[in-house]
Short mmCIF file of C-alpha atoms in Angstrom, two decimals:
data_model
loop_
_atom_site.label_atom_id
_atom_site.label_comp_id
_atom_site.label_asym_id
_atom_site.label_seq_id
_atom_site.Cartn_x
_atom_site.Cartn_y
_atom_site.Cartn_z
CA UNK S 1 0.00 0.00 0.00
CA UNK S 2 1.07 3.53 -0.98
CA UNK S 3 2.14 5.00 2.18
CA UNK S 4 0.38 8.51 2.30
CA UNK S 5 2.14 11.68 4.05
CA UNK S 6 0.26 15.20 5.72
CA UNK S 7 2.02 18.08 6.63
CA UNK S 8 0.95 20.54 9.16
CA UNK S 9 2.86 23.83 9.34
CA UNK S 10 2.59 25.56 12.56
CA UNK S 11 4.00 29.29 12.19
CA UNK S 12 8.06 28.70 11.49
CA UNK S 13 8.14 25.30 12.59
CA UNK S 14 7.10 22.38 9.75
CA UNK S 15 5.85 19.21 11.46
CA UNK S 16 5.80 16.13 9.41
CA UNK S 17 2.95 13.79 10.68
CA UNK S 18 3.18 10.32 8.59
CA UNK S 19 0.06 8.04 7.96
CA UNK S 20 0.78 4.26 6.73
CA UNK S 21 -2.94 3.99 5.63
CA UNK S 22 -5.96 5.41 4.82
CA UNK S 23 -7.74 3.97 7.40
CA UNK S 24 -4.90 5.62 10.55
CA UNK S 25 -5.89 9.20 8.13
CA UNK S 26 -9.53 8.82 8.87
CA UNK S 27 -9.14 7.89 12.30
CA UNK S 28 -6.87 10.71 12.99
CA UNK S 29 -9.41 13.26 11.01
CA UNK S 30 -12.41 11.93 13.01
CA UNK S 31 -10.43 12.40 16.43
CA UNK S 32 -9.19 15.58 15.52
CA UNK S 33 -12.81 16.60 14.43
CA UNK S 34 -13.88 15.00 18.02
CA UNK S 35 -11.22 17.39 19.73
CA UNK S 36 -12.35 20.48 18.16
CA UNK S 37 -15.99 19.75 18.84
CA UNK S 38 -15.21 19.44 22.59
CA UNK S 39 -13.00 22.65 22.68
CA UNK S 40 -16.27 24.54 21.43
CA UNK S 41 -18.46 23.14 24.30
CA UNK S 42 -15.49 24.28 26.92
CA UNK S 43 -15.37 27.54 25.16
CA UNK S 44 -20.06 27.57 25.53
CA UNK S 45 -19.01 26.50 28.69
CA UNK S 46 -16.91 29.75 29.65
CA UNK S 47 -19.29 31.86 28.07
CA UNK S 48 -22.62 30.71 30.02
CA UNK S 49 -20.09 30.57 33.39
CA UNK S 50 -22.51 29.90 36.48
CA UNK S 51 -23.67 33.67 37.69
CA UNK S 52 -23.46 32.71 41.03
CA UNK S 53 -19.93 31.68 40.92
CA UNK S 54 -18.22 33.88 38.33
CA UNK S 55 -17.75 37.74 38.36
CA UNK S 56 -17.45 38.51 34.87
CA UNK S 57 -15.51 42.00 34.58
CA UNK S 58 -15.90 44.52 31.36
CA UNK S 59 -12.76 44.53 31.08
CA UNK S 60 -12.45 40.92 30.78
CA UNK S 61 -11.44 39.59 33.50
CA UNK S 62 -13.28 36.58 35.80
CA UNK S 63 -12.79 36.74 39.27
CA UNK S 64 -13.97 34.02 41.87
CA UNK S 65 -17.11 34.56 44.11
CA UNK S 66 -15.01 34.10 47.50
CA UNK S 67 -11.63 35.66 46.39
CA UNK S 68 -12.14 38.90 43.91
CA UNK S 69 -8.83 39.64 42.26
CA UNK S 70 -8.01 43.43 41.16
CA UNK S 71 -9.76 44.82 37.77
CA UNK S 72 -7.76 43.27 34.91
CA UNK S 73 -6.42 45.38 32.22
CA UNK S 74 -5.94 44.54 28.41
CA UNK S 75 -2.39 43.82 27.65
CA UNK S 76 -1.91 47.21 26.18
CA UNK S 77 0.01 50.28 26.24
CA UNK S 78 -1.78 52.98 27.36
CA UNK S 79 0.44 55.67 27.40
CA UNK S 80 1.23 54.00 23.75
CA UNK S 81 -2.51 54.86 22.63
CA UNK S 82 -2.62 57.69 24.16
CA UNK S 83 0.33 59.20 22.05
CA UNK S 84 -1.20 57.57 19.34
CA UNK S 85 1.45 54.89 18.12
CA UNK S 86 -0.11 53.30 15.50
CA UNK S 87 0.79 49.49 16.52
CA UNK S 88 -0.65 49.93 19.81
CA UNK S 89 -4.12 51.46 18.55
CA UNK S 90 -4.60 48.96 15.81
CA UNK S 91 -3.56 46.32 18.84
CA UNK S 92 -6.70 47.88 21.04
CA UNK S 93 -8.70 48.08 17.01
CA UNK S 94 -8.19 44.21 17.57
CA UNK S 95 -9.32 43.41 21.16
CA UNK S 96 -12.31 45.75 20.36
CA UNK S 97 -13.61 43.40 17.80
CA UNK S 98 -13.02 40.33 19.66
CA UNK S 99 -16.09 38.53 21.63
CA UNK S 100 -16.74 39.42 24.99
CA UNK S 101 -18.25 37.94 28.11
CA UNK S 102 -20.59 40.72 29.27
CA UNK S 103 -21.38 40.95 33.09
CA UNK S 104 -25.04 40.11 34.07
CA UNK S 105 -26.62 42.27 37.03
CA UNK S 106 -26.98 38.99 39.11
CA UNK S 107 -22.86 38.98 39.36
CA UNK S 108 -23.04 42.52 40.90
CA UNK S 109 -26.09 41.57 43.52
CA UNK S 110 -24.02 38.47 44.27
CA UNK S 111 -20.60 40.84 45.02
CA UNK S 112 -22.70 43.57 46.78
CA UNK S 113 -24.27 41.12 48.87
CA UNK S 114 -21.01 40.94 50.94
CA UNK S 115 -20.18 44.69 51.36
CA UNK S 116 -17.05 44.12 52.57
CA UNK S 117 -16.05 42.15 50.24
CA UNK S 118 -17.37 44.65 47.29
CA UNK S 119 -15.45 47.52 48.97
CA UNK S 120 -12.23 45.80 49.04
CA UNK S 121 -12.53 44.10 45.40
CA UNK S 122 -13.29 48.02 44.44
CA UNK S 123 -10.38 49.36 45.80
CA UNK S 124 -12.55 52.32 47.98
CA UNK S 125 -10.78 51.51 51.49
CA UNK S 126 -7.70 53.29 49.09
CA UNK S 127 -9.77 56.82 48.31
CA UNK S 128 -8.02 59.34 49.26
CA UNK S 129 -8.55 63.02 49.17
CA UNK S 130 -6.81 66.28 49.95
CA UNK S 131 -7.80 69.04 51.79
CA UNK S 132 -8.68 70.72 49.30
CA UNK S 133 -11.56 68.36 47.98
CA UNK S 134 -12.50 67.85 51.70
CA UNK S 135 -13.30 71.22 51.90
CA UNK S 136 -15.44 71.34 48.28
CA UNK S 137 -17.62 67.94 48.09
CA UNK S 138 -19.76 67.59 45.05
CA UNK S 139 -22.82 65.81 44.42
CA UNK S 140 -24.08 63.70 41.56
CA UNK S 141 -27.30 63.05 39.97
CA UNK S 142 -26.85 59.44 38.17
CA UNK S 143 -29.78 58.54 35.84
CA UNK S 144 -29.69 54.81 34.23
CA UNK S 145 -31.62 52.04 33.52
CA UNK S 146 -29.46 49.19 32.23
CA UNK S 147 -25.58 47.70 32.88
CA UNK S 148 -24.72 47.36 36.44
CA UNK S 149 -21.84 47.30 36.11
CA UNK S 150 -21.06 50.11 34.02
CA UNK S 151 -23.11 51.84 36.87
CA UNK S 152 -20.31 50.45 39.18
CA UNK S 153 -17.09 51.76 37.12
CA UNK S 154 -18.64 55.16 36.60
CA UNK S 155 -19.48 55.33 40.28
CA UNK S 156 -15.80 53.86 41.37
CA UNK S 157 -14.58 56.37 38.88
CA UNK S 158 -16.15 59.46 40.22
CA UNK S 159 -16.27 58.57 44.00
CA UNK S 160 -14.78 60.06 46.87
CA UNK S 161 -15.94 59.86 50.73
CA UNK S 162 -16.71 63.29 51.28
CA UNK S 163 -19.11 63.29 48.15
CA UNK S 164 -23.06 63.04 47.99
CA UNK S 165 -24.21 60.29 45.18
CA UNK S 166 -27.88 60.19 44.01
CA UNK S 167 -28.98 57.41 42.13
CA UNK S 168 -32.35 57.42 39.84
CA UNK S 169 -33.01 54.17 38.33
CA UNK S 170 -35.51 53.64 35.81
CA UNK S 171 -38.99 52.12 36.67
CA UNK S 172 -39.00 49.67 33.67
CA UNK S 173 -35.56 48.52 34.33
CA UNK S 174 -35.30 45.03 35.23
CA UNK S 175 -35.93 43.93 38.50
CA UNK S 176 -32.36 42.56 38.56
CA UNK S 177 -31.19 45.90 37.66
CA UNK S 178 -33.04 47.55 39.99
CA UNK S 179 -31.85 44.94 42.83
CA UNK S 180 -28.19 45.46 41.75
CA UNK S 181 -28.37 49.63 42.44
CA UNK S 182 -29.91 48.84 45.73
CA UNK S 183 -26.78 47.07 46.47
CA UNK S 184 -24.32 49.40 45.52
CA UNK S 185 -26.48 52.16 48.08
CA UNK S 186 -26.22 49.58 50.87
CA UNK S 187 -22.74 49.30 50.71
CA UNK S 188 -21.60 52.50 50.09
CA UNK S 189 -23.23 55.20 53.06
CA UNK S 190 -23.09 58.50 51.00
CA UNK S 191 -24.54 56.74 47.59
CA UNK S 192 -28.58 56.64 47.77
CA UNK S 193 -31.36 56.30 45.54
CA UNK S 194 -34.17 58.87 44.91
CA UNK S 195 -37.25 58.80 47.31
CA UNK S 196 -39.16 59.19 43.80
CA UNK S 197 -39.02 57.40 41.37
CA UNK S 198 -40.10 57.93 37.28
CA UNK S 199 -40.79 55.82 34.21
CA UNK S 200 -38.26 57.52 31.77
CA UNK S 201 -39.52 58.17 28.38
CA UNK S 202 -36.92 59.21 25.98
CA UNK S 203 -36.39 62.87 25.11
CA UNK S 204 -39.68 63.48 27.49
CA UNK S 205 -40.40 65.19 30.39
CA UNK S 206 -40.04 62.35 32.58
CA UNK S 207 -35.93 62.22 32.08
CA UNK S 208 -36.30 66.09 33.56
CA UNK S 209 -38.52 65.10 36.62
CA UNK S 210 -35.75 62.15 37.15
CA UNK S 211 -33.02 64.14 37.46
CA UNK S 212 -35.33 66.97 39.81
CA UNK S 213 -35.98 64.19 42.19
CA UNK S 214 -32.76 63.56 42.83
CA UNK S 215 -31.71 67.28 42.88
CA UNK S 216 -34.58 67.50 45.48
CA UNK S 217 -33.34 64.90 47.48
CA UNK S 218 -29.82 66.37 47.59
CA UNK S 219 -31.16 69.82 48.48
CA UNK S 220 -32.22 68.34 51.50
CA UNK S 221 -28.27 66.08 52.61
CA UNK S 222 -26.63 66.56 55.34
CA UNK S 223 -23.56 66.81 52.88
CA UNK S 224 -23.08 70.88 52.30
CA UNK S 225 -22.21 70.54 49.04
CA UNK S 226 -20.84 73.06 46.38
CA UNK S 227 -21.91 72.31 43.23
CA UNK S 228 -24.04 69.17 41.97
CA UNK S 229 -23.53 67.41 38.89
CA UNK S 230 -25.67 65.11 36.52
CA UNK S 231 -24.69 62.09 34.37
CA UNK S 232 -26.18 58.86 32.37
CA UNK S 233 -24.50 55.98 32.64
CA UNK S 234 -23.11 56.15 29.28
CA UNK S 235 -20.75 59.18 30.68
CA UNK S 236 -17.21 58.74 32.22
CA UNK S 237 -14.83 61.36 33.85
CA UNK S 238 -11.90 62.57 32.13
CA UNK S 239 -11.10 64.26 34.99
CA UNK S 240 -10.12 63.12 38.63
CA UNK S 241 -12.06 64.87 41.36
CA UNK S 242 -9.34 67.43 42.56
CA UNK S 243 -9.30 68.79 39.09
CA UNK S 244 -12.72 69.12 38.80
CA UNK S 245 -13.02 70.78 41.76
CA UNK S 246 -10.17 72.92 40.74
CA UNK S 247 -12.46 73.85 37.87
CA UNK S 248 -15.49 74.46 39.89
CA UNK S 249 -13.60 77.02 42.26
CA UNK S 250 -12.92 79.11 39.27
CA UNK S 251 -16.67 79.57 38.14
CA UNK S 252 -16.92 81.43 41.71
CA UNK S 253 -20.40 80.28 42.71
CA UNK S 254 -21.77 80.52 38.91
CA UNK S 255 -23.55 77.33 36.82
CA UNK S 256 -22.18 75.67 33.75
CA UNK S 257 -25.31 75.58 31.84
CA UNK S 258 -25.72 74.64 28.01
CA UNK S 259 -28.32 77.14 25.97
CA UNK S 260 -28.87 78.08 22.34
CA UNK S 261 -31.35 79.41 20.28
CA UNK S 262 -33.79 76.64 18.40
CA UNK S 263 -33.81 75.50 15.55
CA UNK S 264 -36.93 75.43 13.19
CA UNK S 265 -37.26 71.76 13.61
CA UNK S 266 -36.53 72.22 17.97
CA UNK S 267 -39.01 75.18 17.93
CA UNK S 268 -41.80 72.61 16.93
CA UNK S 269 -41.17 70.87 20.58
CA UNK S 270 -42.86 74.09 22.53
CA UNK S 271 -45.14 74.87 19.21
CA UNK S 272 -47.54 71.58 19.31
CA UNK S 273 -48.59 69.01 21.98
CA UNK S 274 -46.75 65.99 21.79
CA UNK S 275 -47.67 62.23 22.90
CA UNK S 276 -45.93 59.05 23.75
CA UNK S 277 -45.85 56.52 20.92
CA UNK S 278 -44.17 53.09 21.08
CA UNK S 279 -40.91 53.34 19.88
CA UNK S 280 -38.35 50.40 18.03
CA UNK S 281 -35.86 50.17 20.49
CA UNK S 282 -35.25 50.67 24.65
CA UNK S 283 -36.99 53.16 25.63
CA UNK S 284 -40.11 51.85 24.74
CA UNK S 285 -41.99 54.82 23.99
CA UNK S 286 -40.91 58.69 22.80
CA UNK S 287 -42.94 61.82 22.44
CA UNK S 288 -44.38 62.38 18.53
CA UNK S 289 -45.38 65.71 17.45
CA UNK S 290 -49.14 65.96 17.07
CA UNK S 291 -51.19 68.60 14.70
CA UNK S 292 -52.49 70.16 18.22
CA UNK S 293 -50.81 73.93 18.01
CA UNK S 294 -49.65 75.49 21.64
CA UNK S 295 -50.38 78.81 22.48
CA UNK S 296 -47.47 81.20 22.09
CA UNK S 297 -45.35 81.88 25.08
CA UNK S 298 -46.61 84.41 27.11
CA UNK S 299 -45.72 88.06 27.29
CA UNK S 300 -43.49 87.39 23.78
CA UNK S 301 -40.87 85.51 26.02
CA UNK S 302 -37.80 84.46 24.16
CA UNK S 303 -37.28 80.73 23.90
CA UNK S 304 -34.00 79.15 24.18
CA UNK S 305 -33.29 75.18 24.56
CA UNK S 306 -31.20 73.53 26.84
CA UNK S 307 -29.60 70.04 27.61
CA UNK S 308 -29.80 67.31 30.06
CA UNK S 309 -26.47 68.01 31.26
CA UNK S 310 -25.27 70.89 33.12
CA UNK S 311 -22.75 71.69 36.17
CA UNK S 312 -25.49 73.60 38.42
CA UNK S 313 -24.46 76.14 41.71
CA UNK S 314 -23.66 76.67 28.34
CA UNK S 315 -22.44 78.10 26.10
CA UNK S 316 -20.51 76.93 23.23
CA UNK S 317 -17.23 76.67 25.40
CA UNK S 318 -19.17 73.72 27.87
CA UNK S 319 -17.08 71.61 29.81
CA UNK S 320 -19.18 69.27 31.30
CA UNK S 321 -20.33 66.71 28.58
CA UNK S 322 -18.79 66.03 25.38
CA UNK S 323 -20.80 64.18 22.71
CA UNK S 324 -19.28 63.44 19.31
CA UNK S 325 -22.19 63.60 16.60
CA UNK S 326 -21.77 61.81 13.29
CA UNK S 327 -23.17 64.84 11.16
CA UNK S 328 -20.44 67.44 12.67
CA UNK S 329 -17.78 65.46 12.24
CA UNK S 330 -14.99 66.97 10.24
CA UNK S 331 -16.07 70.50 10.68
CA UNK S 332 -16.11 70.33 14.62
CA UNK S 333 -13.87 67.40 15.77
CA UNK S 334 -12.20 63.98 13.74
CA UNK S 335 -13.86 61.24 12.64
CA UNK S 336 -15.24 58.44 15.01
CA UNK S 337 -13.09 55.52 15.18
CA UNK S 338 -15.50 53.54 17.36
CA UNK S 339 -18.86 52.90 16.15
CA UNK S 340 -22.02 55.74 15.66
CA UNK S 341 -25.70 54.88 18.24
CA UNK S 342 -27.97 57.09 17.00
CA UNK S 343 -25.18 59.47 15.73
CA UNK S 344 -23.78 59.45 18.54
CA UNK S 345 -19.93 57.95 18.55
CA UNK S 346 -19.10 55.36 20.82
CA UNK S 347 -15.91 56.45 21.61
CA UNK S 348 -12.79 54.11 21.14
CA UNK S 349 -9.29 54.21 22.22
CA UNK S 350 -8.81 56.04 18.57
CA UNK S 351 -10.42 58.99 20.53
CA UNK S 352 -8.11 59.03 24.05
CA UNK S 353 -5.73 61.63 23.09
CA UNK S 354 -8.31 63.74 21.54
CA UNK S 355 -10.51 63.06 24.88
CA UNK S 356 -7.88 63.71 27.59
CA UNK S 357 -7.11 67.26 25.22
CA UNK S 358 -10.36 68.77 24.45
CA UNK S 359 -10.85 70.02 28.10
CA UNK S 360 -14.03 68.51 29.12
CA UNK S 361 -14.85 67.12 32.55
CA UNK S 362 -16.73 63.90 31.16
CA UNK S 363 -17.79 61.88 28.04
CA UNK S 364 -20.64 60.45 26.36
CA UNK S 365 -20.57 57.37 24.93
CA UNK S 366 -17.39 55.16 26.36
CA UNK S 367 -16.88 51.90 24.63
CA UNK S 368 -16.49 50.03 27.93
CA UNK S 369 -13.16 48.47 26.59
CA UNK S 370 -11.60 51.91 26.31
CA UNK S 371 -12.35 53.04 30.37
CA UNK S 372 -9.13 51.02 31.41
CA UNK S 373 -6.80 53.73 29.45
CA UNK S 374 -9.27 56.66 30.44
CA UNK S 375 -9.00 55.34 33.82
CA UNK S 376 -5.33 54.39 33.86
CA UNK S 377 -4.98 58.73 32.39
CA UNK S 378 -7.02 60.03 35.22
#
C-alpha cells in the first residue's frame, strides 16, 4: 500500500505527521474533528459561566465569588494609545472586535451582597482626598436604567468619601437591575437612591422630573455641598475629582449651563402638543409631534433650549459633557473611530488623546473596553 504523508505547518516550525494507511488518516481526522468539537463546548461552557460563581468584569477579567482579584487590564500600552502609536491602537482596534463575556446584574447583587467584600474588590478603602476636595464635596445626579456594572465603574470612577451620590433608576428597568443599584447604596453610606421614582420616556419630560428628584433629594443632605452634577450611565470622567473641583472654584459660585437658540425643527417641541408613541428600540416609547398647536409663550418671552447636562451652583465653550455627533464630524472634531448609536460615537481608544485634550470634565458614549486607558490617564 502507498504510504500517504500530511504536513501541518505551525508558524516557522514544519511538522511532518506520517500516515501508513488510509484507514490511521480517517481515524486521525475523526479524532481531531472530536477534539475540536469538545474545545467549542469548553469555550459555551466559559461563556454561560454559572452567575453565582463567576464575576465577569468589562474589562475581561473573571474573578472568583469568594476571592475577587483586582480589575484586569488589556495587555496594552496605554500611554502607547494615548500618544497615538499606530501598533498599539490597531492592537486595542483588535481586542475591540473580539467577543466578549458581558457581566449580568446577578454577578453585581451576588458581590454587593457581601459589602465588605465589594469595597475591598473596588479598591474604595484606598480613596483618598486632599484638603482641598475635603473642603469642596460635590454631588451627583446618576440617571440609568441598564448595565450594572457600568453603573459600578462610573461610580468607582467618580467617587470620593466626602461626596453626595444620588442614584435614579428607571422604573422599567429590570428587577435585577433595579436589585443590583440597591446594592451598591447599601454598601456604600453617602450613595442613595431617589425617594421618587419615574418611568423615563426618551427625550420626554419624565428624564427632567428624574433628574429633579434627585436634585430634590440632595437639596435636602446633610452633605453641604458646592456644586451638583448630573450624568447617564453612558458618561465617564476625564477628569479626577481634585481637578474638577479645581475647575469648579474658578466659576466662583456661577452654573455651567448649556443654551442656544432653536432650531426650526426644535421650535416645533414648545409649538404643538406631543404624545408618547411606542418606539423600536429601549426606551419603549418617545414623544411624537401631534397637529395640536400650543399657544405662544406668554408676554413674547424668548425661547432658548437647553440640555440634560449641566454643572449647576452653556455656552458653546461647555465643559461638562462632550458628545461626538456623526453629522459634525470633520467641521467640529475627527472622525469616530469607534462605532455611531444614533449618531452618537461610541468612543474608542482612537479617541483618548483627543478626549484627555479637548478640556471637558466627562464623556458620552465610552466603549467600555476603552475606560481602562481613560481610567489608567485620570
Amino acid at each position: 500500500m502507498v504510504e500517504e504523508k500530511i504536513i501541518f505547518y505551525h508558524s516557522k516550525m514544519k511538522i511532518r505527521c506520517f500516515f501508513p494507511s488510509r484507514l490511521r488518516k480517517k481515524h486521525f481526522i475523526s479524532s481531531l474533528s472530536s477534539l475540536l468539537v469538545i474545545c467549542a463546548l469548553l469555550l459555551l461552557c466559559l461563556k454561560v459561566t454559572v452567575k453565582n460563581s463567576v464575576i465577569v468584569e468589562q474589562y475581561g477579567t473573571t474573578a472568583g465569588y469568594d476571592d475577587v482579584e483586582p480589575p484586569h487590564r488589556y495587555n496594552i500600552d496605554c500611554n502607547a494609545i494615548y500618544n497615538m502609536d499606530p501598533a498599539e491602537v490597531g492592537k486595542s482596534l483588535v481586542i475591540r472586535k473580539q467577543g466578549v463575556v458581558w457581566e449580568q446584574d446577578e454577578s453585581l447583587i451576588n458581590l454587593t451582597s457581601n459589602c465588605p467584600r465589594y469595597l475591598r474588590s473596588r479598591g474604595y478603602g484606598t480613596v483618598q482626598v486632599s484638603e482641598e476636595e475635603q473642603a469642596f464635596p460635590l454631588a451627583y445626579s446618576l440617571v440609568v436604567h441598564k448595565s450594572a456594572f457600568m453603573v459600578d465603574k462610573i461610580l468607582r470612577a467618580v467617587y470620593t468619601p466626602n461626596n453626595i451620590y444620588c442614584i435614579h433608576y428607571d422604573l422599567k428597568s429590570s428587577e435585577l437591575f433595579k436589585e443590583a443599584m440597591e446594592g451598591l447604596a447599601r454598601c456604600l453610606p453617602n450613595v442613595f437612591i431617589a425617594s421618587k421614582l419615574e418611568t423615563v420616556m426618551y427625550a420626554s419630560i419624565s428624564r427632567l422630573k428624574a433628574d429633579l428628584n434627585c436634585l430634590s433629594d440632595l437639596m435636602g443632605s446633610e452633605v453641604k455641598w458646592r456644586y451638583v452634577i448630573n450624568l447617564c450611565g453612558q458618561d465617564f470622567p476625564l477628569r479626577s475629582n481634585i481637578e474638577l473641583v479645581a475647575d469648579l472654584k474658578k466659576l466662583q459660585g456661577g452654573n455651567m449651563m448649556e443654551t442656544s437658540r432653536p432650531s426650526k425643527y426644535k421650535k416645533q417641541r414648545f409649538s404643538f402638543h406631543h404624545k408618547l408613541q411606542n418606539a423600536a428600540f429601549e426606551y419603549i416609547q418617545m414623544p411624537v409631534k401631534t397637529d395640536k398647536a400650543k399657544e405662544p409663550p406668554p408676554r413674547g418671552i424668548q425661547m432658548f433650549i437647553g440640555s440634560a447636562y449641566f454643572a449647576d451652583v452653556t455656552d458653546l465653550m461647555s465643559k461638562t459633557r462632550l458628545v461626538k455627533w456623526s453629522y459634525l464630524e470633520g467641521p467640529l472634531y475627527p472622525t469616530c473611530t469607534g462605532k455611531h448609536v444614533r449618531s452618537v460615537c461610541i468612543y474608542g481608544a482612537g479617541e483618548l488623546y483627543w478626549l484627555m485634550n479637548y478640556g471637558s470634565w466627562f464623556a458620552n458614549k465610552v466603549d467600555p473596553k476603552s475606560l481602562s486607558s481613560v481610567w489608567r490617564r485620570n
